[in-house]
Structures are given as C-alpha cells and as structure tokens.
PDB file of C-alpha atoms in Angstrom:
ATOM      1  CA  UNK A   1       1.655  -0.260 -11.865  1.00 63.00           C
ATOM      2  CA  UNK A   2       2.146  -4.260 -11.395  1.00 62.00           C
ATOM      3  CA  UNK A   3       2.225  -5.011 -14.450  1.00 69.00           C
ATOM      4  CA  UNK A   4       5.055  -2.529 -15.286  1.00 70.00           C
ATOM      5  CA  UNK A   5       7.251  -4.158 -12.695  1.00 70.00           C
ATOM      6  CA  UNK A   6       6.237  -7.954 -13.570  1.00 74.00           C
ATOM      7  CA  UNK A   7       8.440  -7.716 -16.572  1.00 79.00           C
ATOM      8  CA  UNK A   8       8.680 -11.639 -16.597  1.00 80.00           C
ATOM      9  CA  UNK A   9       4.876 -11.759 -17.166  1.00 78.00           C
ATOM     10  CA  UNK A  10       4.835 -14.477 -14.240  1.00 78.00           C
ATOM     11  CA  UNK A  11       2.224 -12.776 -11.630  1.00 74.00           C
ATOM     12  CA  UNK A  12       5.407 -11.884  -9.297  1.00 73.00           C
ATOM     13  CA  UNK A  13       7.815  -9.420  -8.540  1.00 75.00           C
ATOM     14  CA  UNK A  14      11.216 -11.276  -7.827  1.00 78.00           C
ATOM     15  CA  UNK A  15      14.549  -9.338  -6.476  1.00 80.00           C
ATOM     16  CA  UNK A  16      15.920  -8.446 -10.050  1.00 81.00           C
ATOM     17  CA  UNK A  17      12.715  -6.907 -11.219  1.00 79.00           C
ATOM     18  CA  UNK A  18      11.862  -4.351  -7.645  1.00 77.00           C
ATOM     19  CA  UNK A  19      15.400  -3.534  -8.502  1.00 79.00           C
ATOM     20  CA  UNK A  20      14.972  -2.898 -11.883  1.00 81.00           C
ATOM     21  CA  UNK A  21      11.992  -0.834 -11.280  1.00 78.00           C
ATOM     22  CA  UNK A  22      13.396   1.084  -8.281  1.00 76.00           C
ATOM     23  CA  UNK A  23      16.407   1.864 -10.623  1.00 79.00           C
ATOM     24  CA  UNK A  24      13.781   3.297 -13.043  1.00 77.00           C
ATOM     25  CA  UNK A  25      12.118   5.844 -10.515  1.00 73.00           C
ATOM     26  CA  UNK A  26      15.410   6.849  -9.377  1.00 74.00           C
ATOM     27  CA  UNK A  27      16.698   7.680 -12.600  1.00 75.00           C
ATOM     28  CA  UNK A  28      13.374  10.072 -13.012  1.00 70.00           C
ATOM     29  CA  UNK A  29      14.696  11.565  -9.906  1.00 69.00           C
ATOM     30  CA  UNK A  30      18.300  12.048 -10.762  1.00 69.00           C
ATOM     31  CA  UNK A  31      19.565  10.010  -7.872  1.00 71.00           C
ATOM     32  CA  UNK A  32      21.969   7.214  -8.928  1.00 66.00           C
ATOM     33  CA  UNK A  33      21.056   3.762  -6.829  1.00 61.00           C
ATOM     34  CA  UNK A  34      23.829   1.131  -7.370  1.00 58.00           C
ATOM     35  CA  UNK A  35      22.583  -2.634  -7.099  1.00 48.00           C
ATOM     36  CA  UNK A  36      24.117  -5.772  -6.180  1.00 45.00           C
ATOM     37  CA  UNK A  37      27.483  -6.040  -4.446  1.00 43.00           C
ATOM     38  CA  UNK A  38      28.809  -2.638  -3.440  1.00 44.00           C
ATOM     39  CA  UNK A  39      33.138  -1.971  -3.456  1.00 43.00           C
ATOM     40  CA  UNK A  40      34.125  -0.006  -0.990  1.00 44.00           C
ATOM     41  CA  UNK A  41      35.848   3.310  -2.212  1.00 45.00           C
ATOM     42  CA  UNK A  42      38.738   4.037  -0.061  1.00 46.00           C
ATOM     43  CA  UNK A  43      38.567   7.466  -0.928  1.00 51.00           C
ATOM     44  CA  UNK A  44      35.288   8.263   1.339  1.00 52.00           C
ATOM     45  CA  UNK A  45      35.395   8.417   4.973  1.00 55.00           C
ATOM     46  CA  UNK A  46      33.025   6.320   7.200  1.00 54.00           C
ATOM     47  CA  UNK A  47      30.782   9.105   7.801  1.00 50.00           C
ATOM     48  CA  UNK A  48      30.608  10.158   3.707  1.00 53.00           C
ATOM     49  CA  UNK A  49      29.593   6.411   3.348  1.00 53.00           C
ATOM     50  CA  UNK A  50      27.196   5.648   6.039  1.00 50.00           C
ATOM     51  CA  UNK A  51      25.250   8.919   4.665  1.00 52.00           C
ATOM     52  CA  UNK A  52      25.456   7.772   1.076  1.00 56.00           C
ATOM     53  CA  UNK A  53      23.864   4.869   2.531  1.00 58.00           C
ATOM     54  CA  UNK A  54      21.602   6.116   4.152  1.00 57.00           C
ATOM     55  CA  UNK A  55      19.741   8.108   1.511  1.00 61.00           C
ATOM     56  CA  UNK A  56      19.773   5.145  -0.705  1.00 66.00           C
ATOM     57  CA  UNK A  57      17.630   3.088   2.027  1.00 81.00           C
ATOM     58  CA  UNK A  58      16.198   6.410   2.457  1.00 82.00           C
ATOM     59  CA  UNK A  59      14.748   5.822  -0.923  1.00 84.00           C
ATOM     60  CA  UNK A  60      14.566   2.282  -1.033  1.00 86.00           C
ATOM     61  CA  UNK A  61      12.274   2.797   2.102  1.00 85.00           C
ATOM     62  CA  UNK A  62      10.149   5.464   0.443  1.00 86.00           C
ATOM     63  CA  UNK A  63       9.802   3.990  -2.597  1.00 88.00           C
ATOM     64  CA  UNK A  64       8.766   0.864  -2.037  1.00 88.00           C
ATOM     65  CA  UNK A  65       6.252   2.309   0.865  1.00 83.00           C
ATOM     66  CA  UNK A  66       5.033   4.313  -1.724  1.00 85.00           C
ATOM     67  CA  UNK A  67       4.185   1.480  -4.378  1.00 87.00           C
ATOM     68  CA  UNK A  68       3.048  -1.104  -1.445  1.00 84.00           C
ATOM     69  CA  UNK A  69       0.632   2.079  -0.669  1.00 79.00           C
ATOM     70  CA  UNK A  70      -0.931   2.468  -3.925  1.00 80.00           C
ATOM     71  CA  UNK A  71      -0.533  -1.425  -5.332  1.00 83.00           C
ATOM     72  CA  UNK A  72      -3.240  -1.369  -1.893  1.00 79.00           C
ATOM     73  CA  UNK A  73      -5.081   1.179  -1.882  1.00 76.00           C
ATOM     74  CA  UNK A  74      -6.152   1.437  -4.971  1.00 77.00           C
ATOM     75  CA  UNK A  75     -10.120   0.142  -5.000  1.00 74.00           C
ATOM     76  CA  UNK A  76      -9.969  -0.428  -1.192  1.00 77.00           C
ATOM     77  CA  UNK A  77     -12.961   0.343   0.077  1.00 77.00           C
ATOM     78  CA  UNK A  78     -11.792   3.536   2.161  1.00 79.00           C
ATOM     79  CA  UNK A  79     -11.593   4.215  -2.166  1.00 81.00           C
ATOM     80  CA  UNK A  80     -14.538   3.777  -2.861  1.00 81.00           C
ATOM     81  CA  UNK A  81     -16.192   5.164   0.481  1.00 83.00           C
ATOM     82  CA  UNK A  82     -14.346   8.504  -0.592  1.00 85.00           C
ATOM     83  CA  UNK A  83     -16.089   8.174  -3.826  1.00 84.00           C
ATOM     84  CA  UNK A  84     -19.231   8.256  -2.436  1.00 83.00           C
ATOM     85  CA  UNK A  85     -18.790  10.866   0.257  1.00 85.00           C
ATOM     86  CA  UNK A  86     -17.406  12.870  -2.717  1.00 86.00           C
ATOM     87  CA  UNK A  87     -20.884  12.473  -4.387  1.00 84.00           C
ATOM     88  CA  UNK A  88     -23.186  13.512  -1.792  1.00 83.00           C
ATOM     89  CA  UNK A  89     -20.767  16.166   0.002  1.00 88.00           C
ATOM     90  CA  UNK A  90     -18.203  18.815  -0.304  1.00 91.00           C
ATOM     91  CA  UNK A  91     -15.388  17.274  -2.170  1.00 90.00           C
ATOM     92  CA  UNK A  92     -12.385  19.331  -0.945  1.00 92.00           C
ATOM     93  CA  UNK A  93     -13.847  18.177   2.478  1.00 93.00           C
ATOM     94  CA  UNK A  94     -13.768  14.336   2.003  1.00 91.00           C
ATOM     95  CA  UNK A  95     -10.695  14.811   0.219  1.00 91.00           C
ATOM     96  CA  UNK A  96      -9.177  16.791   2.972  1.00 94.00           C
ATOM     97  CA  UNK A  97     -10.845  14.293   5.950  1.00 92.00           C
ATOM     98  CA  UNK A  98      -9.459  11.080   3.745  1.00 88.00           C
ATOM     99  CA  UNK A  99      -5.512  12.616   3.619  1.00 90.00           C
ATOM    100  CA  UNK A 100      -5.931  13.152   7.565  1.00 93.00           C
ATOM    101  CA  UNK A 101      -7.053  10.319   7.772  1.00 90.00           C
ATOM    102  CA  UNK A 102      -5.186   8.559   5.876  1.00 85.00           C
ATOM    103  CA  UNK A 103      -1.794  10.190   7.767  1.00 91.00           C
ATOM    104  CA  UNK A 104      -3.029   9.214  10.629  1.00 94.00           C
ATOM    105  CA  UNK A 105      -3.239   5.246   9.598  1.00 89.00           C
ATOM    106  CA  UNK A 106       0.435   5.915   8.586  1.00 87.00           C
ATOM    107  CA  UNK A 107       1.738   7.249  11.527  1.00 93.00           C
ATOM    108  CA  UNK A 108       0.264   4.905  13.871  1.00 93.00           C
ATOM    109  CA  UNK A 109       1.699   1.861  11.103  1.00 87.00           C
ATOM    110  CA  UNK A 110       4.760   3.617  11.510  1.00 87.00           C
ATOM    111  CA  UNK A 111       4.880   3.564  15.006  1.00 89.00           C
ATOM    112  CA  UNK A 112       4.081   0.257  15.239  1.00 84.00           C
ATOM    113  CA  UNK A 113       6.423  -0.749  13.459  1.00 81.00           C
ATOM    114  CA  UNK A 114       9.241   0.873  15.525  1.00 84.00           C
ATOM    115  CA  UNK A 115       7.628  -0.111  18.666  1.00 85.00           C
ATOM    116  CA  UNK A 116       6.411  -3.453  18.099  1.00 78.00           C
ATOM    117  CA  UNK A 117      10.474  -5.135  16.997  1.00 77.00           C
ATOM    118  CA  UNK A 118      11.289  -3.612  19.784  1.00 82.00           C
ATOM    119  CA  UNK A 119       9.031  -4.887  21.930  1.00 84.00           C
ATOM    120  CA  UNK A 120       8.954  -8.620  20.408  1.00 82.00           C
ATOM    121  CA  UNK A 121      11.488 -11.134  18.689  1.00 83.00           C
ATOM    122  CA  UNK A 122      10.878 -10.206  14.865  1.00 78.00           C
ATOM    123  CA  UNK A 123       9.689 -13.699  14.386  1.00 82.00           C
ATOM    124  CA  UNK A 124       6.772 -13.216  16.873  1.00 84.00           C
ATOM    125  CA  UNK A 125       6.218 -10.064  15.090  1.00 79.00           C
ATOM    126  CA  UNK A 126       5.787 -11.679  11.776  1.00 81.00           C
ATOM    127  CA  UNK A 127       3.530 -14.836  13.678  1.00 87.00           C
ATOM    128  CA  UNK A 128       0.898 -12.198  15.367  1.00 84.00           C
ATOM    129  CA  UNK A 129       0.979 -10.216  11.972  1.00 84.00           C
ATOM    130  CA  UNK A 130       0.488 -13.100   9.858  1.00 90.00           C
ATOM    131  CA  UNK A 131      -2.546 -14.600  12.117  1.00 93.00           C
ATOM    132  CA  UNK A 132      -4.228 -10.924  12.485  1.00 91.00           C
ATOM    133  CA  UNK A 133      -3.856 -10.929   8.729  1.00 91.00           C
ATOM    134  CA  UNK A 134      -5.553 -14.618   8.618  1.00 95.00           C
ATOM    135  CA  UNK A 135      -7.986 -12.946  11.637  1.00 95.00           C
ATOM    136  CA  UNK A 136      -9.432 -10.041   9.431  1.00 92.00           C
ATOM    137  CA  UNK A 137      -9.714 -11.634   6.508  1.00 91.00           C
ATOM    138  CA  UNK A 138     -11.889 -14.683   8.060  1.00 94.00           C
ATOM    139  CA  UNK A 139     -14.026 -11.853   9.658  1.00 93.00           C
ATOM    140  CA  UNK A 140     -13.843  -9.750   6.395  1.00 87.00           C
ATOM    141  CA  UNK A 141     -15.233 -13.590   4.422  1.00 90.00           C
ATOM    142  CA  UNK A 142     -18.458 -13.977   7.207  1.00 89.00           C
ATOM    143  CA  UNK A 143     -19.046 -10.848   6.837  1.00 85.00           C
ATOM    144  CA  UNK A 144     -19.915 -10.883   3.407  1.00 82.00           C
ATOM    145  CA  UNK A 145     -21.874 -14.058   3.802  1.00 84.00           C
ATOM    146  CA  UNK A 146     -24.250 -12.707   5.441  1.00 82.00           C
ATOM    147  CA  UNK A 147     -24.754  -9.206   3.928  1.00 77.00           C
ATOM    148  CA  UNK A 148     -28.315  -9.146   1.249  1.00 75.00           C
ATOM    149  CA  UNK A 149     -28.125  -9.416  -2.119  1.00 73.00           C
ATOM    150  CA  UNK A 150     -29.258  -6.422  -3.131  1.00 71.00           C
ATOM    151  CA  UNK A 151     -28.003  -2.634  -3.777  1.00 67.00           C
ATOM    152  CA  UNK A 152     -26.705  -0.937  -0.131  1.00 68.00           C
ATOM    153  CA  UNK A 153     -28.479   1.888   1.064  1.00 70.00           C
ATOM    154  CA  UNK A 154     -25.598   4.643   0.573  1.00 65.00           C
ATOM    155  CA  UNK A 155     -25.521   3.534  -3.575  1.00 64.00           C
ATOM    156  CA  UNK A 156     -29.308   2.992  -4.272  1.00 67.00           C
ATOM    157  CA  UNK A 157     -29.948   7.112  -4.610  1.00 67.00           C
ATOM    158  CA  UNK A 158     -26.941   6.663  -7.618  1.00 62.00           C
ATOM    159  CA  UNK A 159     -28.416   3.948  -9.100  1.00 63.00           C
ATOM    160  CA  UNK A 160     -31.460   5.516  -9.117  1.00 64.00           C
ATOM    161  CA  UNK A 161     -30.400   8.570 -10.047  1.00 61.00           C
ATOM    162  CA  UNK A 162     -28.482   7.259 -13.029  1.00 57.00           C
ATOM    163  CA  UNK A 163     -24.957   8.607 -11.275  1.00 54.00           C
ATOM    164  CA  UNK A 164     -23.572   5.271 -11.225  1.00 55.00           C
ATOM    165  CA  UNK A 165     -24.286   2.465 -13.681  1.00 53.00           C
ATOM    166  CA  UNK A 166     -24.366  -1.187 -12.116  1.00 52.00           C
ATOM    167  CA  UNK A 167     -23.812  -3.628 -14.664  1.00 54.00           C
ATOM    168  CA  UNK A 168     -23.610  -6.962 -13.278  1.00 52.00           C
ATOM    169  CA  UNK A 169     -22.036 -10.048 -15.468  1.00 54.00           C
ATOM    170  CA  UNK A 170     -24.879 -12.930 -15.327  1.00 57.00           C
ATOM    171  CA  UNK A 171     -24.614 -15.760 -13.319  1.00 53.00           C
ATOM    172  CA  UNK A 172     -23.697 -19.355 -14.592  1.00 48.00           C
TER     173      UNK A 172
END
C-alpha cells in the first residue's frame, strides 16, 4: 500500500502523493474531494458549505486512519500473536477477541486524542508523544538484547510439527 502511494519512489509520501491517493480512494467510493485552494461558491449557504467541509474532513480523517492502521498493524506483534493463537484455538474466537481488542484500543486512543489536547497545549502533547515513543522503543530494544537466541516456547511445537518453516539467512 505504501508503494502504491509513493509514486516518486523516494520512500516518502509527501502532501501531493497523499492527496492523489486520497482522490483515488474517494473516486472508488464515488465521492468528490477537491484538493488545494477552494473557491467559494456564492450560491451555497454557509450551513451547506460547513456540511460539505465536514464530509470532506471526515473522509480525509477516515482514509488516513485506515491507511495508518493498515501500515502499522500488518506485521505487528499482535498480528503474529493472533496468527499463532489461531493455529492452536478456534479461529472464530481468536478473530472475535482480536477485533474486540482492536475496537477497545481504538476507542481508548481516540479518547486520549480528544481529551489530551484539551488538557495540554498541542506542543506538549507532541512532546509527550515523542518521549513515550522513544521510551517504548528503547525498552523494546533492551528487552530484545536480553532474549535468548532460540525459538520461543509458543512457536516450538509448530516448528517441530512442520506447520511453520523457519529459514534464517546465514549470518556474515
């Protein structure tokens, strides 16, 4: 999905590439999204213009949140945990639990995004977000250094039974 949006192939999605991707998604749903400067239409009342702007901003927020979740959740730890659990347990129960957990986490993070900027100025929320990101990143790196160089207990039965084939590249 990232490669489809990154039309220049430079590894960065800039504003123009994002707008183009947004227009493709909007066209797929049959919604017209105007990009760039909007000319005011004097035939519309201010209420109609506000309603139309609200629809466009909702579509932008919706598509950007779906794209962000897809980009960050595929290959995440929870992705692999759900895959391993569904190998051992009822797939419908695991799917239901994973969806419920995603819904709960989405509600919690949306509420934080709604409440925190009202309590703290925007610059501090960005600073707190950056500090938390660094903290959890460093913590993850430190945890990975203390891990043993062997297959985890959760995956070992699947490796022995041949359900998962583990092929590691040779080390230099």
